[in-house]
Amino acid sequence: MTIDRAVELQARAWRLQAEGKLEDAFAVCLEALQLTEQCEGSDSPDVANLLNDLAEIECDRQKFESARTYAERALAIERTQISRFTDKSAARIRLKTLALVGELRRVQGDYVCAENDLQDAVKLSIEEFGETSEESAQALNDLAVLYKYCGRFDEGLRLYREALRLTIAIRGEECLTACTIYHNMGGILFSKGDFAGAKPYAEKAWELSQRLLGESDPRTMADAAAYAAILDGLGRYDESELIYRRALAVFEKEAEENYRRALTIKERLLDPDSPDVALTRSNLGSLLNVLGRRSESVPLLKNAVAILENRLTSAHPQLALARENLRKALSLS
């Protein structure tokens, strides 16, 4: 009965997480972990699975160090108990762990280790599920995201294209996975400065999200804002302004509060000079500038640029974006 109770608790934790009740989700998931350890020991696939769940909840709470601790513990179990992770279900647990560890190391600026984790995920997905599987498409997309952050645009774009090809072959184009990859492809070409090349992908992502999620969904508005930024790059400011105003009406309700909450948590848990902290400051500063609060915006943007200049290469797209955000704020001060 103990393991049945743990399964019930895990399902409850998923529901709470989906509802945004993260503290409750964490407590329930932790109880499920403790019951599973009592029943199966501390190194079973079920334990690793629950550690992944805890890591995801901690990511949602912006507690990255704690999330990384849980994910790396799951990874250690999988590597030392590899003989117990042989079926497809266990392989999916391993893939989830590698994706989590890779993402967390990327967030904390450890790009070399993140690449190793995400390359392992690609290899595992091909070995266990085949080159044409959804699992392989997801692993390729995750690695491409890292390459964008590293400024390795051509490599990332190649992986995105392959992930999109696989996704459309398996599920068709009318799915959120394809929508996400279109968004990512537009984003990487935008970062590369190829606005004309980025436009059709960003436009496609926005079209899909409107059909699949509705026009006022925050994810739809994120696609809209990304498309508007590309129009800016093409000098089509009249068109982009109309889209920005539509997106802003949705984002203003929640954006500032969310950015400030994220920044407070990151400043407490990460190195104050972490690139991730700087990017959140840049995002908050950019939002405040759009809202006309430039006296608040400029100090945040100056701080973000100073940090990123010390931590990233001079040609890194995130540094370029932070500098552009600062330039816009200063030009209107």
Short mmCIF file of C-alpha atoms in Angstrom, two decimals:
data_model
loop_
_atom_site.label_atom_id
_atom_site.label_comp_id
_atom_site.label_asym_id
_atom_site.label_seq_id
_atom_site.Cartn_x
_atom_site.Cartn_y
_atom_site.Cartn_z
CA MET A 1 0.00 0.00 0.00
CA THR A 2 2.90 2.36 0.61
CA ILE A 3 3.88 2.50 -3.05
CA ASP A 4 0.22 2.95 -4.10
CA ARG A 5 0.04 5.94 -1.76
CA ALA A 6 3.23 7.34 -3.27
CA VAL A 7 1.74 7.05 -6.78
CA GLU A 8 -1.37 8.91 -5.61
CA LEU A 9 0.76 11.65 -4.09
CA GLN A 10 2.82 11.99 -7.25
CA ALA A 11 -0.32 12.46 -9.35
CA ARG A 12 -1.57 15.04 -6.85
CA ALA A 13 1.75 16.88 -7.03
CA TRP A 14 1.42 17.06 -10.84
CA ARG A 15 -2.07 18.59 -10.50
CA LEU A 16 -0.90 21.14 -7.95
CA GLN A 17 2.06 22.09 -10.13
CA ALA A 18 -0.23 22.56 -13.13
CA GLU A 19 -2.43 24.85 -11.00
CA GLY A 20 0.59 26.93 -9.99
CA LYS A 21 0.45 25.83 -6.34
CA LEU A 22 4.15 25.15 -6.24
CA GLU A 23 4.82 25.05 -2.51
CA ASP A 24 2.04 22.51 -2.02
CA ALA A 25 3.25 20.54 -5.03
CA PHE A 26 6.76 20.41 -3.60
CA ALA A 27 5.58 19.20 -0.17
CA VAL A 28 3.38 16.48 -1.67
CA CYS A 29 6.09 15.32 -4.08
CA LEU A 30 8.65 15.19 -1.27
CA GLU A 31 6.29 12.98 0.75
CA ALA A 32 5.91 10.69 -2.27
CA LEU A 33 9.70 10.47 -2.53
CA GLN A 34 10.09 9.54 1.14
CA LEU A 35 7.45 6.81 0.88
CA THR A 36 9.04 5.40 -2.26
CA GLU A 37 12.48 5.31 -0.62
CA GLN A 38 10.99 3.41 2.33
CA CYS A 39 9.47 0.85 -0.03
CA GLU A 40 12.12 0.52 -2.77
CA GLY A 41 15.33 1.92 -1.34
CA SER A 42 17.09 5.12 -2.28
CA ASP A 43 18.27 4.19 -5.77
CA SER A 44 15.30 2.85 -7.75
CA PRO A 45 13.96 4.20 -11.06
CA ASP A 46 10.86 5.42 -9.22
CA VAL A 47 13.06 7.44 -6.86
CA ALA A 48 14.90 8.97 -9.82
CA ASN A 49 11.55 9.82 -11.42
CA LEU A 50 10.36 11.65 -8.30
CA LEU A 51 13.68 13.48 -8.02
CA ASN A 52 13.06 14.73 -11.56
CA ASP A 53 9.61 15.93 -10.51
CA LEU A 54 11.09 17.79 -7.55
CA ALA A 55 13.70 19.36 -9.81
CA GLU A 56 11.00 20.58 -12.21
CA ILE A 57 8.98 22.09 -9.37
CA GLU A 58 12.07 23.85 -8.04
CA CYS A 59 12.77 25.18 -11.54
CA ASP A 60 9.25 26.62 -11.60
CA ARG A 61 9.98 28.24 -8.22
CA GLN A 62 13.24 29.65 -9.63
CA LYS A 63 15.23 27.68 -7.06
CA PHE A 64 17.91 26.55 -9.44
CA GLU A 65 20.53 25.29 -6.98
CA SER A 66 17.96 23.07 -5.27
CA ALA A 67 16.65 21.88 -8.64
CA ARG A 68 20.15 21.01 -9.78
CA THR A 69 20.76 19.05 -6.56
CA TYR A 70 17.69 16.88 -7.17
CA ALA A 71 18.40 16.39 -10.87
CA GLU A 72 22.05 15.50 -10.29
CA ARG A 73 21.06 13.00 -7.60
CA ALA A 74 18.73 11.37 -10.14
CA LEU A 75 21.57 11.32 -12.66
CA ALA A 76 23.89 9.65 -10.14
CA ILE A 77 21.31 6.94 -9.46
CA GLU A 78 20.87 6.27 -13.16
CA ARG A 79 24.59 5.98 -13.77
CA THR A 80 25.34 3.71 -10.81
CA GLN A 81 22.23 1.54 -11.25
CA ILE A 82 22.20 1.38 -15.05
CA SER A 83 21.06 -2.26 -15.05
CA ARG A 84 17.77 -1.15 -13.47
CA PHE A 85 17.06 1.41 -16.20
CA THR A 86 16.59 -0.87 -19.20
CA ASP A 87 12.96 -0.58 -20.34
CA LYS A 88 11.39 2.28 -22.31
CA SER A 89 9.82 3.85 -19.24
CA ALA A 90 13.18 3.98 -17.48
CA ALA A 91 14.81 5.37 -20.63
CA ARG A 92 12.32 8.25 -20.58
CA ILE A 93 13.26 8.95 -16.97
CA ARG A 94 16.93 9.10 -17.99
CA LEU A 95 16.11 11.44 -20.89
CA LYS A 96 14.17 13.74 -18.58
CA THR A 97 17.07 13.83 -16.13
CA LEU A 98 19.62 14.68 -18.81
CA ALA A 99 17.38 17.43 -20.18
CA LEU A 100 16.89 18.90 -16.70
CA VAL A 101 20.57 18.79 -15.77
CA GLY A 102 21.54 20.26 -19.13
CA GLU A 103 19.03 23.09 -18.80
CA LEU A 104 20.06 23.90 -15.23
CA ARG A 105 23.74 23.95 -16.10
CA ARG A 106 22.94 26.23 -19.05
CA VAL A 107 20.99 28.61 -16.81
CA GLN A 108 23.98 28.78 -14.48
CA GLY A 109 26.37 29.46 -17.35
CA ASP A 110 28.08 26.03 -17.38
CA TYR A 111 27.79 25.62 -21.15
CA VAL A 112 30.47 22.93 -21.53
CA CYS A 113 28.87 20.49 -19.08
CA ALA A 114 25.41 21.37 -20.39
CA GLU A 115 26.49 20.41 -23.90
CA ASN A 116 27.77 17.05 -22.68
CA ASP A 117 24.45 16.31 -20.93
CA LEU A 118 22.32 17.33 -23.90
CA GLN A 119 24.49 15.42 -26.37
CA ASP A 120 24.08 12.36 -24.14
CA ALA A 121 20.33 12.89 -24.32
CA VAL A 122 20.43 12.95 -28.14
CA LYS A 123 22.48 9.75 -28.18
CA LEU A 124 20.18 8.02 -25.70
CA SER A 125 17.02 9.06 -27.55
CA ILE A 126 18.36 7.62 -30.82
CA GLU A 127 19.54 4.39 -29.18
CA GLU A 128 16.31 3.74 -27.28
CA PHE A 129 13.62 5.26 -29.52
CA GLY A 130 15.18 5.68 -32.96
CA GLU A 131 16.33 8.60 -35.06
CA THR A 132 12.79 9.44 -36.20
CA SER A 133 11.14 9.51 -32.75
CA GLU A 134 9.51 12.35 -30.83
CA GLU A 135 12.10 11.79 -28.13
CA SER A 136 14.90 12.43 -30.60
CA ALA A 137 13.17 15.57 -31.90
CA GLN A 138 12.88 16.95 -28.36
CA ALA A 139 16.50 16.17 -27.54
CA LEU A 140 17.67 17.90 -30.72
CA ASN A 141 15.58 20.96 -29.88
CA ASP A 142 17.02 21.13 -26.35
CA LEU A 143 20.59 20.99 -27.67
CA ALA A 144 19.77 23.66 -30.26
CA VAL A 145 18.57 25.98 -27.48
CA LEU A 146 21.97 25.67 -25.82
CA TYR A 147 23.75 26.44 -29.09
CA LYS A 148 21.72 29.63 -29.41
CA TYR A 149 22.93 30.74 -25.97
CA CYS A 150 26.49 29.85 -26.94
CA GLY A 151 26.27 31.86 -30.15
CA ARG A 152 26.69 28.72 -32.27
CA PHE A 153 23.84 29.73 -34.56
CA ASP A 154 24.48 27.56 -37.61
CA GLU A 155 24.74 24.39 -35.52
CA GLY A 156 21.61 25.29 -33.60
CA LEU A 157 19.63 26.06 -36.75
CA ARG A 158 20.59 22.74 -38.27
CA LEU A 159 19.30 20.91 -35.19
CA TYR A 160 16.07 22.93 -35.12
CA ARG A 161 15.39 22.05 -38.76
CA GLU A 162 15.88 18.36 -38.07
CA ALA A 163 13.68 18.54 -34.96
CA LEU A 164 10.96 20.27 -36.96
CA ARG A 165 11.18 17.72 -39.78
CA LEU A 166 10.75 14.87 -37.31
CA THR A 167 7.92 16.57 -35.44
CA ILE A 168 5.90 17.25 -38.60
CA ALA A 169 6.47 13.69 -39.83
CA ILE A 170 5.19 12.26 -36.54
CA ARG A 171 2.46 14.66 -35.41
CA GLY A 172 1.81 16.99 -38.28
CA GLU A 173 2.35 20.74 -38.27
CA GLU A 174 -0.72 21.66 -36.19
CA CYS A 175 0.83 20.99 -32.78
CA LEU A 176 2.42 23.04 -30.03
CA THR A 177 5.74 21.26 -30.44
CA ALA A 178 6.03 22.47 -34.03
CA CYS A 179 4.91 25.92 -32.90
CA THR A 180 7.71 26.03 -30.33
CA ILE A 181 10.34 24.98 -32.86
CA TYR A 182 9.16 27.57 -35.39
CA HIS A 183 9.48 30.17 -32.62
CA ASN A 184 12.98 28.93 -31.80
CA MET A 185 14.06 29.00 -35.44
CA GLY A 186 12.88 32.57 -35.78
CA GLY A 187 14.70 33.43 -32.57
CA ILE A 188 18.04 32.00 -33.59
CA LEU A 189 17.95 33.76 -36.97
CA PHE A 190 16.94 36.99 -35.24
CA SER A 191 19.95 36.63 -32.91
CA LYS A 192 22.12 36.06 -35.97
CA GLY A 193 20.82 39.30 -37.47
CA ASP A 194 19.04 37.56 -40.36
CA PHE A 195 15.67 39.30 -39.95
CA ALA A 196 14.39 38.39 -43.40
CA GLY A 197 15.19 34.73 -42.78
CA ALA A 198 13.60 34.85 -39.31
CA LYS A 199 10.31 36.40 -40.43
CA PRO A 200 8.51 33.37 -41.98
CA TYR A 201 9.33 31.14 -38.99
CA ALA A 202 8.18 33.68 -36.40
CA GLU A 203 5.06 34.43 -38.41
CA LYS A 204 4.27 30.72 -38.63
CA ALA A 205 4.71 30.29 -34.87
CA TRP A 206 2.28 33.13 -34.19
CA GLU A 207 -0.27 31.75 -36.64
CA LEU A 208 -0.12 28.32 -35.02
CA SER A 209 -0.36 29.59 -31.46
CA GLN A 210 -3.40 31.69 -32.34
CA ARG A 211 -5.16 28.63 -33.73
CA LEU A 212 -4.07 26.23 -31.00
CA LEU A 213 -4.20 28.47 -27.91
CA GLY A 214 -6.31 31.49 -28.78
CA GLU A 215 -5.37 35.09 -29.44
CA SER A 216 -5.06 36.22 -25.79
CA ASP A 217 -3.03 33.34 -24.39
CA PRO A 218 0.32 34.58 -22.95
CA ARG A 219 2.21 32.08 -25.10
CA THR A 220 0.46 33.42 -28.19
CA MET A 221 1.45 36.93 -27.19
CA ALA A 222 5.06 35.79 -26.70
CA ASP A 223 5.02 34.61 -30.32
CA ALA A 224 3.43 37.89 -31.36
CA ALA A 225 6.10 39.94 -29.59
CA ALA A 226 8.87 37.86 -31.13
CA TYR A 227 7.42 38.47 -34.59
CA ALA A 228 7.14 42.20 -33.86
CA ALA A 229 10.81 42.33 -32.88
CA ILE A 230 11.71 40.86 -36.27
CA LEU A 231 9.56 43.48 -38.00
CA ASP A 232 11.55 46.08 -36.06
CA GLY A 233 14.72 44.59 -37.49
CA LEU A 234 13.24 44.99 -40.97
CA GLY A 235 12.34 48.63 -40.26
CA ARG A 236 8.59 47.94 -40.38
CA TYR A 237 7.86 49.91 -37.21
CA ASP A 238 4.24 50.82 -37.91
CA GLU A 239 3.32 47.14 -38.15
CA SER A 240 5.37 46.11 -35.12
CA GLU A 241 3.90 48.84 -32.91
CA LEU A 242 0.37 47.55 -33.45
CA ILE A 243 1.44 44.04 -32.45
CA TYR A 244 3.38 45.28 -29.43
CA ARG A 245 0.31 47.14 -28.19
CA ARG A 246 -1.82 44.01 -28.45
CA ALA A 247 0.78 41.96 -26.63
CA LEU A 248 1.34 44.62 -24.00
CA ALA A 249 -2.30 44.62 -23.01
CA VAL A 250 -1.91 40.95 -22.02
CA PHE A 251 1.59 41.10 -20.58
CA GLU A 252 1.19 44.19 -18.42
CA LYS A 253 -1.20 42.35 -16.15
CA GLU A 254 1.44 39.91 -15.03
CA ALA A 255 4.86 40.72 -16.49
CA GLU A 256 6.26 43.19 -13.98
CA GLU A 257 5.19 41.15 -10.98
CA ASN A 258 6.64 37.96 -12.46
CA TYR A 259 9.94 39.59 -13.44
CA ARG A 260 10.37 41.11 -10.00
CA ARG A 261 9.56 37.83 -8.27
CA ALA A 262 12.00 35.96 -10.50
CA LEU A 263 14.70 38.58 -9.94
CA THR A 264 14.31 38.46 -6.15
CA ILE A 265 14.63 34.68 -6.12
CA LYS A 266 17.58 34.60 -8.53
CA GLU A 267 19.46 37.30 -6.61
CA ARG A 268 19.06 35.25 -3.46
CA LEU A 269 20.03 31.90 -4.91
CA LEU A 270 22.53 32.65 -7.68
CA ASP A 271 25.78 34.58 -7.97
CA PRO A 272 24.73 38.27 -8.12
CA ASP A 273 26.90 38.57 -11.23
CA SER A 274 25.34 35.53 -12.89
CA PRO A 275 24.35 36.00 -16.55
CA ASP A 276 20.90 34.65 -15.71
CA VAL A 277 20.39 37.36 -13.06
CA ALA A 278 21.60 39.97 -15.55
CA LEU A 279 19.19 38.78 -18.25
CA THR A 280 16.24 39.03 -15.86
CA ARG A 281 17.32 42.57 -14.95
CA SER A 282 17.54 43.39 -18.64
CA ASN A 283 14.07 41.99 -19.28
CA LEU A 284 12.58 43.90 -16.35
CA GLY A 285 14.39 47.07 -17.40
CA SER A 286 13.11 46.74 -20.96
CA LEU A 287 9.54 46.29 -19.73
CA LEU A 288 9.75 49.33 -17.44
CA ASN A 289 11.08 51.36 -20.37
CA VAL A 290 8.09 50.33 -22.52
CA LEU A 291 5.81 51.37 -19.65
CA GLY A 292 7.44 54.81 -19.63
CA ARG A 293 9.24 54.33 -16.29
CA ARG A 294 12.71 55.12 -17.60
CA SER A 295 14.17 56.36 -14.30
CA GLU A 296 13.67 52.79 -12.99
CA SER A 297 14.62 51.15 -16.26
CA VAL A 298 18.05 52.67 -16.94
CA PRO A 299 19.87 51.54 -13.71
CA LEU A 300 18.69 47.96 -14.24
CA LEU A 301 19.80 47.96 -17.86
CA LYS A 302 23.20 49.52 -17.09
CA ASN A 303 23.83 46.87 -14.44
CA ALA A 304 22.79 44.06 -16.79
CA VAL A 305 25.11 45.26 -19.56
CA ALA A 306 28.05 45.62 -17.15
CA ILE A 307 27.63 42.05 -15.91
CA LEU A 308 27.18 40.54 -19.35
CA GLU A 309 30.21 42.38 -20.72
CA ASN A 310 32.30 40.60 -18.08
CA ARG A 311 30.71 37.16 -18.46
CA LEU A 312 29.92 36.74 -22.17
CA THR A 313 31.82 37.12 -25.42
CA SER A 314 31.58 40.51 -27.12
CA ALA A 315 29.51 39.04 -29.97
CA HIS A 316 27.06 37.13 -27.77
CA PRO A 317 23.42 37.83 -28.78
CA GLN A 318 22.21 38.27 -25.21
CA LEU A 319 24.80 40.99 -24.63
CA ALA A 320 23.79 42.64 -27.89
CA LEU A 321 20.13 42.57 -26.82
CA ALA A 322 20.90 44.06 -23.41
CA ARG A 323 22.93 46.83 -25.04
CA GLU A 324 20.08 47.56 -27.44
CA ASN A 325 17.58 47.70 -24.57
CA LEU A 326 19.84 50.19 -22.79
CA ARG A 327 20.31 52.26 -25.95
CA LYS A 328 16.54 52.57 -26.40
CA ALA A 329 16.04 53.61 -22.78
CA LEU A 330 18.84 56.19 -22.91
CA SER A 331 17.67 57.66 -26.21
CA LEU A 332 14.30 58.44 -24.67
CA SER A 333 15.47 59.61 -21.23
#
